[in-house]
Amino acid sequence: MEEWMDVYDVSGKKTGKTVLRGSSLQEGEYVLCTHVILRNLDGRFLIQQRSAIKATRPGVWDITAGAVDAGENSLDGALREAQEEIGLQLSREKMQFLFRDQRKHTFHDVYYICMPFTLEQCKMQESEVQALRLADKETFFALLQSMTYRSDNYKNRLMYFYGFFDLLKFCHHIFINMKTS
């Protein structure tokens, strides 16, 4: 199946041009991918092992991610990728855009969602995913740091986000304890 993608300029605006996924791009042209950091209510992160038949990074543990199709925006692409790859329908309203990472010819839009789910509720797309795991925070961030194909900017921004999230939880806990004292 052919996958067509919109082409973007350096400022992230669509150029009106589309290309087949994997096509060569000119200087200043970009395509868009989307990533989903999915966390359950127990504080565990979903990670997936890429299918052994994938052309790039076969068998590697990663997060849910994929190319944004022509005509889609990044949020729609994130919701579609999660549905296709892991069989979960994510809430559009609960998806939080974290940041955009820029690489040589690709923008990576990163989203976060915390929602109730179990591994048993997931349905793997075998052409994309061969295994799923729930990882604790330490395991998830160790995996993140080992990803040589992710930029330092990407890794640092996710680490910053999670540190900020921990601070908010701590402040909320103190506030609740103050109200009950």
mmCIF file of C-alpha atoms in Angstrom:
data_model
loop_
_atom_site.group_PDB
_atom_site.id
_atom_site.type_symbol
_atom_site.label_atom_id
_atom_site.label_comp_id
_atom_site.label_asym_id
_atom_site.label_seq_id
_atom_site.Cartn_x
_atom_site.Cartn_y
_atom_site.Cartn_z
ATOM 1 C CA MET A 1 0.000 0.000 0.000
ATOM 2 C CA GLU A 2 1.413 3.368 -0.983
ATOM 3 C CA GLU A 3 1.652 5.990 1.738
ATOM 4 C CA TRP A 4 1.519 9.628 0.648
ATOM 5 C CA MET A 5 2.762 12.390 2.908
ATOM 6 C CA ASP A 6 2.417 16.167 2.807
ATOM 7 C CA VAL A 7 5.616 18.177 2.372
ATOM 8 C CA TYR A 8 6.276 21.044 4.803
ATOM 9 C CA ASP A 9 8.633 24.007 4.672
ATOM 10 C CA VAL A 10 11.152 24.833 7.404
ATOM 11 C CA SER A 11 8.524 26.802 9.349
ATOM 12 C CA GLY A 12 6.178 23.783 9.428
ATOM 13 C CA LYS A 13 3.709 25.026 6.816
ATOM 14 C CA LYS A 14 2.363 22.692 4.141
ATOM 15 C CA THR A 15 3.835 23.451 0.720
ATOM 16 C CA GLY A 16 0.978 21.897 -1.268
ATOM 17 C CA LYS A 17 3.301 19.140 -2.482
ATOM 18 C CA THR A 18 2.920 15.451 -1.537
ATOM 19 C CA VAL A 19 5.468 12.638 -1.776
ATOM 20 C CA LEU A 20 5.479 8.890 -1.405
ATOM 21 C CA ARG A 21 6.833 7.827 1.974
ATOM 22 C CA GLY A 22 10.585 7.266 1.680
ATOM 23 C CA SER A 23 11.025 9.648 -1.255
ATOM 24 C CA SER A 24 14.024 11.950 -1.362
ATOM 25 C CA LEU A 25 13.332 15.497 -0.293
ATOM 26 C CA GLN A 26 14.934 18.753 -1.389
ATOM 27 C CA GLU A 27 16.803 21.047 0.995
ATOM 28 C CA GLY A 28 14.262 22.826 3.224
ATOM 29 C CA GLU A 29 11.545 20.178 2.700
ATOM 30 C CA TYR A 30 10.162 18.105 5.561
ATOM 31 C CA VAL A 31 7.620 15.375 6.208
ATOM 32 C CA LEU A 32 5.740 14.908 9.477
ATOM 33 C CA CYS A 33 5.764 11.987 11.907
ATOM 34 C CA THR A 34 3.949 11.671 15.195
ATOM 35 C CA HIS A 35 4.832 9.959 18.469
ATOM 36 C CA VAL A 36 2.581 8.990 21.369
ATOM 37 C CA ILE A 37 3.821 8.652 24.950
ATOM 38 C CA LEU A 38 1.077 6.508 26.481
ATOM 39 C CA ARG A 39 0.902 6.093 30.260
ATOM 40 C CA ASN A 40 -1.679 4.147 32.255
ATOM 41 C CA LEU A 41 -3.173 5.156 35.597
ATOM 42 C CA ASP A 42 -0.620 2.964 37.418
ATOM 43 C CA GLY A 43 2.126 5.236 36.045
ATOM 44 C CA ARG A 44 3.485 2.672 33.591
ATOM 45 C CA PHE A 45 4.398 3.520 29.996
ATOM 46 C CA LEU A 46 3.472 1.446 26.967
ATOM 47 C CA ILE A 47 6.464 0.413 24.881
ATOM 48 C CA GLN A 48 6.341 -1.720 21.785
ATOM 49 C CA GLN A 49 8.810 -3.925 19.993
ATOM 50 C CA ARG A 50 8.899 -3.177 16.300
ATOM 51 C CA SER A 51 8.101 -6.107 14.034
ATOM 52 C CA ALA A 52 11.083 -8.173 12.859
ATOM 53 C CA ILE A 53 9.933 -7.591 9.265
ATOM 54 C CA LYS A 54 10.152 -3.770 9.465
ATOM 55 C CA ALA A 55 12.662 -2.207 7.063
ATOM 56 C CA THR A 56 13.949 0.224 9.697
ATOM 57 C CA ARG A 57 14.921 -0.745 13.248
ATOM 58 C CA PRO A 58 13.389 -4.260 13.175
ATOM 59 C CA GLY A 59 12.911 -5.753 16.636
ATOM 60 C CA VAL A 60 13.778 -2.500 18.432
ATOM 61 C CA TRP A 61 11.782 -1.397 21.485
ATOM 62 C CA ASP A 62 10.164 1.998 20.915
ATOM 63 C CA ILE A 63 7.045 4.067 21.522
ATOM 64 C CA THR A 64 3.981 4.246 19.298
ATOM 65 C CA ALA A 65 4.951 6.367 16.311
ATOM 66 C CA GLY A 66 4.407 6.709 12.604
ATOM 67 C CA ALA A 67 4.112 8.873 9.541
ATOM 68 C CA VAL A 68 1.323 11.420 9.224
ATOM 69 C CA ASP A 69 -0.623 10.743 6.032
ATOM 70 C CA ALA A 70 -1.278 13.405 3.410
ATOM 71 C CA GLY A 71 -4.320 15.441 4.428
ATOM 72 C CA GLU A 72 -3.983 14.610 8.137
ATOM 73 C CA ASN A 73 -2.777 16.861 10.920
ATOM 74 C CA SER A 74 -0.374 15.454 13.494
ATOM 75 C CA LEU A 75 -3.048 14.814 16.138
ATOM 76 C CA ASP A 76 -5.170 12.832 13.665
ATOM 77 C CA GLY A 77 -2.041 10.893 12.687
ATOM 78 C CA ALA A 78 -1.257 10.127 16.343
ATOM 79 C CA LEU A 79 -4.796 8.876 16.990
ATOM 80 C CA ARG A 80 -4.743 6.745 13.818
ATOM 81 C CA GLU A 81 -1.310 5.253 14.540
ATOM 82 C CA ALA A 82 -2.375 4.228 18.062
ATOM 83 C CA GLN A 83 -5.553 2.634 16.714
ATOM 84 C CA GLU A 84 -3.690 0.794 13.943
ATOM 85 C CA GLU A 85 -0.568 -0.324 15.812
ATOM 86 C CA ILE A 86 -1.890 -1.110 19.301
ATOM 87 C CA GLY A 87 -5.671 -1.192 18.864
ATOM 88 C CA LEU A 88 -6.432 1.557 21.375
ATOM 89 C CA GLN A 89 -8.801 4.409 20.678
ATOM 90 C CA LEU A 90 -7.319 7.445 22.392
ATOM 91 C CA SER A 91 -9.302 10.463 23.541
ATOM 92 C CA ARG A 92 -8.662 13.463 21.303
ATOM 93 C CA GLU A 93 -9.489 15.769 24.226
ATOM 94 C CA LYS A 94 -6.936 14.153 26.566
ATOM 95 C CA MET A 95 -4.051 14.175 24.090
ATOM 96 C CA GLN A 96 -1.432 16.724 25.121
ATOM 97 C CA PHE A 97 0.960 18.120 22.540
ATOM 98 C CA LEU A 98 4.423 18.231 24.120
ATOM 99 C CA PHE A 99 6.769 19.517 21.418
ATOM 100 C CA ARG A 100 7.992 19.311 17.831
ATOM 101 C CA ASP A 101 11.476 17.951 17.163
ATOM 102 C CA GLN A 102 13.123 18.906 13.874
ATOM 103 C CA ARG A 103 15.520 16.539 12.142
ATOM 104 C CA LYS A 104 17.163 16.766 8.710
ATOM 105 C CA HIS A 105 13.973 16.244 6.659
ATOM 106 C CA THR A 106 11.418 15.279 9.307
ATOM 107 C CA PHE A 107 9.350 16.984 11.976
ATOM 108 C CA HIS A 108 8.400 14.730 14.906
ATOM 109 C CA ASP A 109 5.332 15.893 16.849
ATOM 110 C CA VAL A 110 5.257 14.302 20.300
ATOM 111 C CA TYR A 111 2.042 13.771 22.267
ATOM 112 C CA TYR A 112 1.328 12.481 25.764
ATOM 113 C CA ILE A 113 -1.782 10.862 27.176
ATOM 114 C CA CYS A 114 -2.531 9.246 30.524
ATOM 115 C CA MET A 115 -5.551 6.956 30.468
ATOM 116 C CA PRO A 116 -6.831 3.688 31.910
ATOM 117 C CA PHE A 117 -5.780 0.660 29.850
ATOM 118 C CA THR A 118 -4.224 -2.780 30.228
ATOM 119 C CA LEU A 119 -2.069 -4.833 27.881
ATOM 120 C CA GLU A 120 -5.016 -7.189 27.434
ATOM 121 C CA GLN A 121 -6.981 -4.333 25.837
ATOM 122 C CA CYS A 122 -4.270 -3.772 23.226
ATOM 123 C CA LYS A 123 -4.404 -5.460 19.835
ATOM 124 C CA MET A 124 -1.085 -5.501 17.996
ATOM 125 C CA GLN A 125 -0.831 -4.912 14.268
ATOM 126 C CA GLU A 126 1.553 -7.779 13.489
ATOM 127 C CA SER A 127 3.131 -6.066 10.479
ATOM 128 C CA GLU A 128 4.198 -3.211 12.792
ATOM 129 C CA VAL A 129 4.480 -4.604 16.334
ATOM 130 C CA GLN A 130 5.658 -7.967 17.682
ATOM 131 C CA ALA A 131 5.422 -7.364 21.452
ATOM 132 C CA LEU A 132 4.093 -4.894 24.007
ATOM 133 C CA ARG A 133 5.218 -4.146 27.558
ATOM 134 C CA LEU A 134 4.340 -1.773 30.335
ATOM 135 C CA ALA A 135 7.482 -0.110 31.659
ATOM 136 C CA ASP A 136 8.044 1.786 34.878
ATOM 137 C CA LYS A 137 9.424 5.336 34.697
ATOM 138 C CA GLU A 138 13.066 4.266 35.136
ATOM 139 C CA THR A 139 12.865 1.602 32.424
ATOM 140 C CA PHE A 140 11.051 3.959 30.057
ATOM 141 C CA PHE A 141 13.607 6.739 30.417
ATOM 142 C CA ALA A 142 16.543 4.305 30.206
ATOM 143 C CA LEU A 143 15.058 3.077 26.915
ATOM 144 C CA LEU A 144 14.637 6.674 25.774
ATOM 145 C CA GLN A 145 18.287 7.488 26.532
ATOM 146 C CA SER A 146 19.445 4.410 24.585
ATOM 147 C CA MET A 147 17.628 5.507 21.415
ATOM 148 C CA THR A 148 20.510 6.613 19.189
ATOM 149 C CA TYR A 149 18.022 7.500 16.445
ATOM 150 C CA ARG A 150 16.347 10.184 18.638
ATOM 151 C CA SER A 151 17.989 13.606 18.933
ATOM 152 C CA ASP A 152 19.425 14.912 22.191
ATOM 153 C CA ASN A 153 16.848 17.709 21.991
ATOM 154 C CA TYR A 154 14.064 15.102 21.840
ATOM 155 C CA LYS A 155 15.432 13.176 24.824
ATOM 156 C CA ASN A 156 16.080 16.288 26.915
ATOM 157 C CA ARG A 157 12.631 17.705 26.285
ATOM 158 C CA LEU A 158 10.971 14.457 27.348
ATOM 159 C CA MET A 159 13.114 14.319 30.487
ATOM 160 C CA TYR A 160 12.142 17.926 31.256
ATOM 161 C CA PHE A 161 8.468 17.138 30.706
ATOM 162 C CA TYR A 162 8.548 14.185 33.061
ATOM 163 C CA GLY A 163 10.428 16.138 35.742
ATOM 164 C CA PHE A 164 7.801 18.878 35.504
ATOM 165 C CA PHE A 165 5.030 16.267 35.730
ATOM 166 C CA ASP A 166 6.602 14.822 38.923
ATOM 167 C CA LEU A 167 6.779 18.340 40.414
ATOM 168 C CA LEU A 168 3.069 18.927 39.692
ATOM 169 C CA LYS A 169 2.152 15.619 41.363
ATOM 170 C CA PHE A 170 4.270 16.545 44.405
ATOM 171 C CA CYS A 171 2.630 19.991 44.698
ATOM 172 C CA HIS A 172 -0.835 18.446 44.355
ATOM 173 C CA HIS A 173 -0.002 15.949 47.129
ATOM 174 C CA ILE A 174 1.158 18.760 49.455
ATOM 175 C CA PHE A 175 -1.957 20.826 48.679
ATOM 176 C CA ILE A 176 -4.271 17.879 49.462
ATOM 177 C CA ASN A 177 -2.419 17.199 52.724
ATOM 178 C CA MET A 178 -2.677 20.875 53.723
ATOM 179 C CA LYS A 179 -6.452 20.810 53.154
ATOM 180 C CA THR A 180 -6.908 17.732 55.344
ATOM 181 C CA SER A 181 -4.702 18.999 58.221
#
